[in-house]
Short mmCIF file of C-alpha atoms in Angstrom, two decimals:
data_model
loop_
_atom_site.label_atom_id
_atom_site.label_comp_id
_atom_site.label_asym_id
_atom_site.label_seq_id
_atom_site.Cartn_x
_atom_site.Cartn_y
_atom_site.Cartn_z
CA UNK A 1 16.66 73.98 106.81
CA UNK A 2 13.62 73.82 109.06
CA UNK A 3 12.07 70.48 109.94
CA UNK A 4 8.80 69.42 108.37
CA UNK A 5 5.66 68.60 110.35
CA UNK A 6 3.06 66.36 108.71
CA UNK A 7 -0.47 67.59 109.33
CA UNK A 8 -2.23 65.00 107.16
CA UNK A 9 -1.56 62.52 104.36
CA UNK A 10 -4.29 60.83 102.31
CA UNK A 11 -4.01 58.40 99.43
CA UNK A 12 -5.63 59.68 96.22
CA UNK A 13 -5.43 58.38 92.63
CA UNK A 14 -2.48 56.19 93.57
CA UNK A 15 -0.54 59.08 95.06
CA UNK A 16 -0.46 60.98 98.34
CA UNK A 17 -2.10 64.32 99.10
CA UNK A 18 -0.26 65.78 102.04
CA UNK A 19 -0.52 68.92 104.15
CA UNK A 20 2.60 70.05 106.00
CA UNK A 21 3.94 72.90 108.08
CA UNK A 22 7.35 74.28 108.96
CA UNK A 23 8.91 77.23 110.74
CA UNK A 24 9.78 79.79 108.08
CA UNK A 25 12.90 81.90 108.47
CA UNK A 26 11.57 84.33 105.85
CA UNK A 27 8.15 85.05 107.35
CA UNK A 28 9.13 84.32 110.97
CA UNK A 29 5.95 82.27 111.30
CA UNK A 30 4.84 78.69 110.86
CA UNK A 31 3.79 78.20 107.23
CA UNK A 32 1.38 75.52 105.99
CA UNK A 33 1.38 74.13 102.46
CA UNK A 34 -0.01 71.19 100.48
CA UNK A 35 1.83 68.77 98.19
CA UNK A 36 0.38 66.07 95.96
CA UNK A 37 2.90 63.38 94.97
CA UNK A 38 1.73 60.88 92.33
CA UNK A 39 2.57 57.22 92.67
CA UNK A 40 5.97 56.41 91.22
CA UNK A 41 8.77 53.85 91.27
CA UNK A 42 11.40 54.19 94.00
CA UNK A 43 14.09 56.69 93.13
CA UNK A 44 12.11 58.42 90.37
CA UNK A 45 11.92 62.21 90.61
CA UNK A 46 8.97 64.05 89.11
CA UNK A 47 8.49 67.57 87.70
CA UNK A 48 7.03 70.18 90.05
CA UNK A 49 4.09 72.46 89.30
CA UNK A 50 3.47 75.32 91.72
CA UNK A 51 -0.06 76.67 92.21
CA UNK A 52 -0.44 80.10 93.83
CA UNK A 53 -3.84 80.97 95.27
CA UNK A 54 -5.72 84.26 95.32
CA UNK A 55 -7.04 86.72 97.89
CA UNK A 56 -8.51 85.23 101.10
CA UNK A 57 -7.30 81.74 100.17
CA UNK A 58 -5.01 79.21 101.84
CA UNK A 59 -3.45 76.02 100.48
CA UNK A 60 -6.82 74.35 101.04
CA UNK A 61 -8.91 76.13 98.40
CA UNK A 62 -7.34 74.51 95.36
CA UNK A 63 -6.64 71.29 97.26
CA UNK A 64 -10.34 70.92 98.06
CA UNK A 65 -11.92 72.43 94.93
CA UNK A 66 -9.30 72.43 92.15
CA UNK A 67 -9.83 68.82 91.00
CA UNK A 68 -6.21 68.34 89.91
CA UNK A 69 -5.22 64.99 91.44
CA UNK A 70 -6.59 62.56 88.85
CA UNK A 71 -4.79 64.08 85.88
CA UNK A 72 -1.70 65.11 87.87
CA UNK A 73 -1.35 61.45 88.80
CA UNK A 74 -1.69 60.35 85.17
CA UNK A 75 0.82 62.96 83.98
CA UNK A 76 3.26 62.42 86.85
CA UNK A 77 3.21 65.99 88.18
CA UNK A 78 3.96 66.98 91.76
CA UNK A 79 1.59 69.84 92.70
CA UNK A 80 2.75 72.27 95.40
CA UNK A 81 0.16 74.64 96.92
CA UNK A 82 1.59 77.25 99.31
CA UNK A 83 -0.36 79.63 101.52
CA UNK A 84 -0.99 83.20 100.38
CA UNK A 85 0.60 85.01 103.34
CA UNK A 86 2.10 84.62 106.79
CA UNK A 87 -0.47 84.10 109.53
CA UNK A 88 -0.71 83.92 113.29
CA UNK A 89 -0.61 85.91 116.49
CA UNK A 90 1.50 89.02 116.14
CA UNK A 91 1.38 89.03 112.32
CA UNK A 92 0.05 92.37 111.03
CA UNK A 93 -3.39 92.31 109.45
CA UNK A 94 -6.01 94.60 107.96
CA UNK A 95 -9.76 94.57 108.37
CA UNK A 96 -10.25 94.43 104.60
CA UNK A 97 -9.90 91.19 102.65
CA UNK A 98 -7.40 92.60 100.17
CA UNK A 99 -4.58 93.51 102.58
CA UNK A 100 -2.72 91.65 105.31
CA UNK A 101 -3.26 88.00 106.19
CA UNK A 102 -4.59 86.12 103.18
CA UNK A 103 -3.36 88.87 100.85
CA UNK A 104 0.44 88.68 100.71
CA UNK A 105 0.58 89.52 96.98
CA UNK A 106 3.82 87.50 96.68
CA UNK A 107 5.99 90.53 97.50
CA UNK A 108 8.81 91.26 99.92
CA UNK A 109 7.34 94.12 101.92
CA UNK A 110 9.54 97.06 102.81
CA UNK A 111 7.05 99.21 104.75
CA UNK A 112 6.00 98.91 108.39
CA UNK A 113 4.25 97.06 109.90
CA UNK A 114 4.53 94.50 107.09
CA UNK A 115 8.28 94.25 106.44
CA UNK A 116 9.17 91.73 109.15
CA UNK A 117 6.73 88.99 108.10
CA UNK A 118 5.43 89.67 104.60
CA UNK A 119 8.26 88.17 102.57
CA UNK A 120 6.27 85.90 100.29
CA UNK A 121 8.51 86.55 97.27
CA UNK A 122 11.57 85.11 99.00
CA UNK A 123 9.47 82.38 100.59
CA UNK A 124 8.12 81.16 97.24
CA UNK A 125 11.28 81.76 95.19
CA UNK A 126 13.86 80.48 97.66
CA UNK A 127 12.87 79.00 101.01
CA UNK A 128 10.00 76.69 100.10
CA UNK A 129 11.69 75.32 96.92
CA UNK A 130 14.72 74.34 99.00
CA UNK A 131 12.44 72.50 101.42
CA UNK A 132 10.57 70.77 98.57
CA UNK A 133 13.86 69.66 97.02
CA UNK A 134 15.01 68.24 100.35
CA UNK A 135 11.82 66.50 101.45
CA UNK A 136 10.06 65.33 98.28
CA UNK A 137 10.96 63.36 95.09
CA UNK A 138 11.08 66.59 93.09
CA UNK A 139 13.02 67.18 89.89
CA UNK A 140 13.84 70.84 90.44
CA UNK A 141 15.21 71.12 86.89
CA UNK A 142 11.60 70.78 85.69
CA UNK A 143 9.39 73.35 87.36
CA UNK A 144 6.30 75.21 86.20
CA UNK A 145 4.07 77.74 87.91
CA UNK A 146 0.43 78.80 87.68
CA UNK A 147 -2.16 80.47 89.85
CA UNK A 148 -5.46 82.30 90.18
CA UNK A 149 -6.22 86.03 90.51
CA UNK A 150 -3.67 87.41 93.00
CA UNK A 151 -1.96 84.04 92.58
CA UNK A 152 -2.07 84.49 88.83
CA UNK A 153 -0.25 87.78 89.39
CA UNK A 154 2.25 85.85 91.51
CA UNK A 155 2.72 83.13 88.90
CA UNK A 156 3.24 85.59 86.05
CA UNK A 157 5.65 87.84 87.93
CA UNK A 158 7.65 85.02 89.53
CA UNK A 159 7.81 83.20 86.21
CA UNK A 160 8.95 86.32 84.38
CA UNK A 161 11.62 87.06 86.99
CA UNK A 162 12.90 83.46 86.95
CA UNK A 163 12.60 82.14 83.38
CA UNK A 164 15.51 79.73 83.80
CA UNK A 165 13.82 78.06 86.76
CA UNK A 166 10.22 77.92 85.55
CA UNK A 167 9.84 76.23 82.18
CA UNK A 168 6.10 76.94 81.95
CA UNK A 169 3.82 79.74 83.18
CA UNK A 170 0.02 79.99 83.14
CA UNK A 171 -2.80 81.65 85.05
CA UNK A 172 -6.52 81.74 85.71
CA UNK A 173 -8.00 85.27 85.76
CA UNK A 174 -4.72 86.93 86.79
CA UNK A 175 -4.10 90.47 87.95
CA UNK A 176 -1.86 91.35 84.99
CA UNK A 177 -0.88 94.89 86.01
CA UNK A 178 -0.70 95.90 89.66
CA UNK A 179 0.14 99.42 88.55
CA UNK A 180 -3.24 99.70 86.85
CA UNK A 181 -5.81 98.29 89.26
CA UNK A 182 -7.22 99.19 92.71
CA UNK A 183 -6.09 95.92 94.31
CA UNK A 184 -2.53 96.58 93.20
CA UNK A 185 -2.49 100.21 94.28
CA UNK A 186 -3.73 99.34 97.75
CA UNK A 187 -1.49 96.33 98.33
CA UNK A 188 1.72 97.55 96.73
CA UNK A 189 1.29 101.04 98.15
CA UNK A 190 0.91 99.51 101.59
CA UNK A 191 3.67 96.91 101.33
CA UNK A 192 6.21 98.85 99.26
CA UNK A 193 5.42 102.54 99.72
CA UNK A 194 4.42 105.29 97.33
CA UNK A 195 7.39 105.11 94.94
CA UNK A 196 5.77 103.22 92.07
CA UNK A 197 9.12 102.43 90.47
CA UNK A 198 9.54 99.82 93.23
CA UNK A 199 6.27 98.19 92.14
CA UNK A 200 7.49 97.20 88.69
CA UNK A 201 8.97 93.88 89.86
CA UNK A 202 5.41 92.95 90.87
CA UNK A 203 3.61 93.89 87.67
CA UNK A 204 3.67 91.36 84.81
CA UNK A 205 3.17 93.97 82.10
CA UNK A 206 5.87 96.23 83.55
CA UNK A 207 8.30 93.32 83.79
CA UNK A 208 7.72 92.51 80.12
CA UNK A 209 8.14 96.18 79.21
CA UNK A 210 11.42 96.19 81.16
CA UNK A 211 12.76 93.19 79.23
CA UNK A 212 11.59 90.06 81.06
CA UNK A 213 10.77 87.15 78.76
CA UNK A 214 9.29 83.66 78.91
CA UNK A 215 8.76 81.20 76.06
CA UNK A 216 4.95 81.47 76.15
CA UNK A 217 2.01 82.10 78.49
CA UNK A 218 -1.43 80.51 78.86
CA UNK A 219 -4.32 82.45 80.46
CA UNK A 220 -7.95 81.46 80.97
CA UNK A 221 -10.36 84.28 81.78
CA UNK A 222 -14.12 84.14 82.28
CA UNK A 223 -16.26 86.73 80.54
CA UNK A 224 -18.68 86.81 83.52
CA UNK A 225 -15.86 87.49 86.00
CA UNK A 226 -17.02 90.35 88.23
CA UNK A 227 -13.45 91.68 88.48
CA UNK A 228 -12.66 91.57 84.77
CA UNK A 229 -12.91 95.25 83.84
CA UNK A 230 -11.70 96.99 86.99
CA UNK A 231 -9.04 94.67 88.38
CA UNK A 232 -7.84 92.07 85.86
CA UNK A 233 -7.62 93.83 82.47
CA UNK A 234 -6.22 91.00 80.31
CA UNK A 235 -6.01 93.33 77.31
CA UNK A 236 -3.01 94.98 78.97
CA UNK A 237 -1.19 91.63 78.97
CA UNK A 238 -2.17 91.01 75.35
CA UNK A 239 -0.63 94.36 74.36
CA UNK A 240 2.53 93.80 76.40
CA UNK A 241 3.08 90.32 74.95
CA UNK A 242 2.46 91.54 71.40
CA UNK A 243 5.07 94.28 71.79
CA UNK A 244 7.56 91.79 73.22
CA UNK A 245 6.73 88.97 70.76
CA UNK A 246 5.85 86.61 73.63
CA UNK A 247 3.33 84.00 72.44
CA UNK A 248 0.22 84.38 74.61
CA UNK A 249 -2.81 82.10 74.50
CA UNK A 250 -5.71 83.99 76.08
CA UNK A 251 -8.92 81.95 76.29
CA UNK A 252 -11.95 84.14 77.03
CA UNK A 253 -14.42 81.64 78.49
CA UNK A 254 -18.00 82.72 77.81
CA UNK A 255 -20.19 82.89 80.93
CA UNK A 256 -17.54 81.74 83.40
CA UNK A 257 -16.88 83.72 86.59
CA UNK A 258 -14.02 84.19 89.10
CA UNK A 259 -14.75 81.08 91.16
CA UNK A 260 -13.31 77.60 91.51
CA UNK A 261 -16.12 76.33 89.30
CA UNK A 262 -14.16 78.00 86.50
CA UNK A 263 -10.76 76.87 87.70
CA UNK A 264 -11.83 73.23 88.06
CA UNK A 265 -13.42 73.31 84.60
CA UNK A 266 -10.17 74.30 82.88
CA UNK A 267 -7.67 72.75 85.29
CA UNK A 268 -7.00 69.78 82.99
CA UNK A 269 -6.10 72.10 80.10
CA UNK A 270 -3.47 73.81 82.24
CA UNK A 271 -2.04 70.57 83.64
CA UNK A 272 -1.62 69.16 80.14
CA UNK A 273 -0.08 72.42 78.90
CA UNK A 274 2.49 72.37 81.69
CA UNK A 275 3.19 68.66 81.29
CA UNK A 276 4.05 69.16 77.62
CA UNK A 277 6.71 71.69 78.64
CA UNK A 278 8.06 69.83 81.67
#
């Protein structure tokens, strides 16, 4: 287990908002992440809610703009906010915003030049949880996961692949089907190659079609989201959940866009939804 370096810790709403880094064996880079730990009595372990960010983001976007600390403190939820990709000198990148650093898509890449570093699936599913369990007062028997856009794709697919670990799954404006959008075709084609059968583990609708199940899903989607029709396509998730009898709550939010103004507006709804299940 790698050692943890504290970058910053600030008191907020009776708890501590920290930013930390460690040397990752999976990505072969230093990885930075944020953790909010509410105030608690000594020895008490708290449920863990993972938030996965979208394209171009780091841990800092939701930490600075998500407005989660007040209610997370009241509900007693640890909030973990990882980065979206490996970063640093020698890490492959792309000139476009939707590939490379800042755009890890929560996959284990198999194609060059990405395969050595872009192992965000294993990082999020295995390495970082082990570090959280070791270093923080986390009850790892009570975990939930949510995210935004590319991070919503990550939350849905990771939750569907690990239903025994994650007791609750939700998303803001998620990419619901990587097989059916330009972002997915570019990223998964680049990271995994042209055989689309290997993409199905990273497509929420395909996972459901292939038998993956969770108890229920919550999604908030803005009607003024500029990516709604071409990239996000929530109707595909509605159809997949209906066929699989998975209860899905899809809130179409009139006039809301793809930004953190939307996420912060409905953050409390998601925190309460997860808290009820954790």
